[in-house]
Amino acid sequence: MMSSSKFSEEFKRDAVAQITERGYPVREVSERLGVSPYSLYAWKRKFAKASCGEAEKDTEIRRLKKELARVSEERDILKKATAYFARDAK
């Protein structure tokens, strides 16, 4: 078996994805890739911390998109109201 420093970040992420996204058991991935289960669990913890920040960003992006849609709608209503009152003022 190779030490964990010999594996690229991409390899580690792909190995973890097989467990977390595709649902393969750790033992099966470990045997297939020639990586110790301990390394897989360590990589999983490492990337879980990184993805936690990503989840927070995704939540903030969704919130901002909703706010942008609301503000855009309000702007459009105000444009129509301005045009309406400008027409009546003539």
PDB file of C-alpha atoms in Angstrom, residues 9-90:
ATOM      1  CA  GLU A   9      -6.028  15.598  -4.088  1.00  0.00           C
ATOM      2  CA  GLU A  10      -8.187  14.639  -7.066  1.00  0.00           C
ATOM      3  CA  PHE A  11      -7.679  10.925  -6.339  1.00  0.00           C
ATOM      4  CA  LYS A  12      -8.626  11.477  -2.698  1.00  0.00           C
ATOM      5  CA  ARG A  13     -11.745  13.449  -3.625  1.00  0.00           C
ATOM      6  CA  ASP A  14     -12.797  10.775  -6.118  1.00  0.00           C
ATOM      7  CA  ALA A  15     -12.276   8.041  -3.521  1.00  0.00           C
ATOM      8  CA  VAL A  16     -14.369   9.943  -0.978  1.00  0.00           C
ATOM      9  CA  ALA A  17     -17.056  10.614  -3.603  1.00  0.00           C
ATOM     10  CA  GLN A  18     -17.400   6.865  -4.182  1.00  0.00           C
ATOM     11  CA  ILE A  19     -18.310   6.529  -0.505  1.00  0.00           C
ATOM     12  CA  THR A  20     -20.387   9.667   0.043  1.00  0.00           C
ATOM     13  CA  GLU A  21     -22.090  10.185  -3.314  1.00  0.00           C
ATOM     14  CA  ARG A  22     -22.268   6.720  -4.850  1.00  0.00           C
ATOM     15  CA  GLY A  23     -22.831   4.852  -1.598  1.00  0.00           C
ATOM     16  CA  TYR A  24     -20.066   2.270  -1.864  1.00  0.00           C
ATOM     17  CA  PRO A  25     -18.893   0.729   1.434  1.00  0.00           C
ATOM     18  CA  VAL A  26     -15.544   1.965   2.741  1.00  0.00           C
ATOM     19  CA  ARG A  27     -14.156  -1.584   2.787  1.00  0.00           C
ATOM     20  CA  GLU A  28     -14.996  -2.133  -0.883  1.00  0.00           C
ATOM     21  CA  VAL A  29     -13.452   1.185  -1.996  1.00  0.00           C
ATOM     22  CA  SER A  30     -10.437   0.510   0.196  1.00  0.00           C
ATOM     23  CA  GLU A  31      -9.793  -2.895  -1.379  1.00  0.00           C
ATOM     24  CA  ARG A  32     -10.461  -1.743  -4.928  1.00  0.00           C
ATOM     25  CA  LEU A  33      -8.166   1.296  -4.727  1.00  0.00           C
ATOM     26  CA  GLY A  34      -5.495  -0.198  -2.481  1.00  0.00           C
ATOM     27  CA  VAL A  35      -5.987   2.435   0.204  1.00  0.00           C
ATOM     28  CA  SER A  36      -6.369   1.752   3.910  1.00  0.00           C
ATOM     29  CA  PRO A  37      -9.813   2.347   5.385  1.00  0.00           C
ATOM     30  CA  TYR A  38      -8.170   4.692   7.904  1.00  0.00           C
ATOM     31  CA  SER A  39      -6.921   6.896   5.057  1.00  0.00           C
ATOM     32  CA  LEU A  40     -10.386   6.950   3.487  1.00  0.00           C
ATOM     33  CA  TYR A  41     -11.988   8.004   6.768  1.00  0.00           C
ATOM     34  CA  ALA A  42      -9.339  10.705   7.237  1.00  0.00           C
ATOM     35  CA  TRP A  43      -9.902  12.029   3.708  1.00  0.00           C
ATOM     36  CA  LYS A  44     -13.654  11.940   4.263  1.00  0.00           C
ATOM     37  CA  ARG A  45     -13.286  14.080   7.411  1.00  0.00           C
ATOM     38  CA  LYS A  46     -10.937  16.470   5.625  1.00  0.00           C
ATOM     39  CA  PHE A  47     -13.279  17.020   2.692  1.00  0.00           C
ATOM     40  CA  ALA A  48     -16.377  17.165   4.903  1.00  0.00           C
ATOM     41  CA  LYS A  49     -14.889  20.214   6.635  1.00  0.00           C
ATOM     42  CA  ALA A  50     -14.236  21.827   3.260  1.00  0.00           C
ATOM     43  CA  SER A  51     -17.743  21.062   2.006  1.00  0.00           C
ATOM     44  CA  CYS A  52     -19.295  22.531   5.153  1.00  0.00           C
ATOM     45  CA  GLY A  53     -18.058  25.939   4.032  1.00  0.00           C
ATOM     46  CA  GLU A  54     -19.427  25.233   0.569  1.00  0.00           C
ATOM     47  CA  ALA A  55     -22.854  24.446   2.022  1.00  0.00           C
ATOM     48  CA  GLU A  56     -22.866  27.773   3.858  1.00  0.00           C
ATOM     49  CA  LYS A  57     -21.959  29.555   0.626  1.00  0.00           C
ATOM     50  CA  ASP A  58     -24.733  27.730  -1.246  1.00  0.00           C
ATOM     51  CA  THR A  59     -27.259  28.774   1.402  1.00  0.00           C
ATOM     52  CA  GLU A  60     -26.117  32.393   1.169  1.00  0.00           C
ATOM     53  CA  ILE A  61     -26.302  32.307  -2.647  1.00  0.00           C
ATOM     54  CA  ARG A  62     -29.882  30.977  -2.525  1.00  0.00           C
ATOM     55  CA  ARG A  63     -30.847  33.690  -0.034  1.00  0.00           C
ATOM     56  CA  LEU A  64     -29.276  36.405  -2.175  1.00  0.00           C
ATOM     57  CA  LYS A  65     -30.991  35.119  -5.333  1.00  0.00           C
ATOM     58  CA  LYS A  66     -34.375  35.277  -3.579  1.00  0.00           C
ATOM     59  CA  GLU A  67     -33.640  38.791  -2.384  1.00  0.00           C
ATOM     60  CA  LEU A  68     -32.516  39.844  -5.868  1.00  0.00           C
ATOM     61  CA  ALA A  69     -35.739  38.483  -7.386  1.00  0.00           C
ATOM     62  CA  ARG A  70     -37.823  40.389  -4.811  1.00  0.00           C
ATOM     63  CA  VAL A  71     -35.924  43.651  -5.316  1.00  0.00           C
ATOM     64  CA  SER A  72     -36.123  43.287  -9.109  1.00  0.00           C
ATOM     65  CA  GLU A  73     -39.877  42.795  -8.882  1.00  0.00           C
ATOM     66  CA  GLU A  74     -40.222  45.874  -6.670  1.00  0.00           C
ATOM     67  CA  ARG A  75     -38.133  47.892  -9.146  1.00  0.00           C
ATOM     68  CA  ASP A  76     -40.323  46.801 -12.052  1.00  0.00           C
ATOM     69  CA  ILE A  77     -43.481  47.759 -10.155  1.00  0.00           C
ATOM     70  CA  LEU A  78     -42.012  51.177  -9.366  1.00  0.00           C
ATOM     71  CA  LYS A  79     -41.057  51.693 -13.031  1.00  0.00           C
ATOM     72  CA  LYS A  80     -44.624  50.939 -14.091  1.00  0.00           C
ATOM     73  CA  ALA A  81     -46.040  53.231 -11.419  1.00  0.00           C
ATOM     74  CA  THR A  82     -43.676  56.037 -12.473  1.00  0.00           C
ATOM     75  CA  ALA A  83     -44.681  55.641 -16.120  1.00  0.00           C
ATOM     76  CA  TYR A  84     -48.360  55.627 -15.155  1.00  0.00           C
ATOM     77  CA  PHE A  85     -48.138  58.799 -13.072  1.00  0.00           C
ATOM     78  CA  ALA A  86     -45.912  60.538 -15.638  1.00  0.00           C
ATOM     79  CA  ARG A  87     -48.537  59.827 -18.297  1.00  0.00           C
ATOM     80  CA  ASP A  88     -51.335  61.272 -16.089  1.00  0.00           C
ATOM     81  CA  ALA A  89     -49.294  64.381 -15.300  1.00  0.00           C
ATOM     82  CA  LYS A  90     -49.211  65.454 -18.987  1.00  0.00           C
TER      83      LYS A  90
END
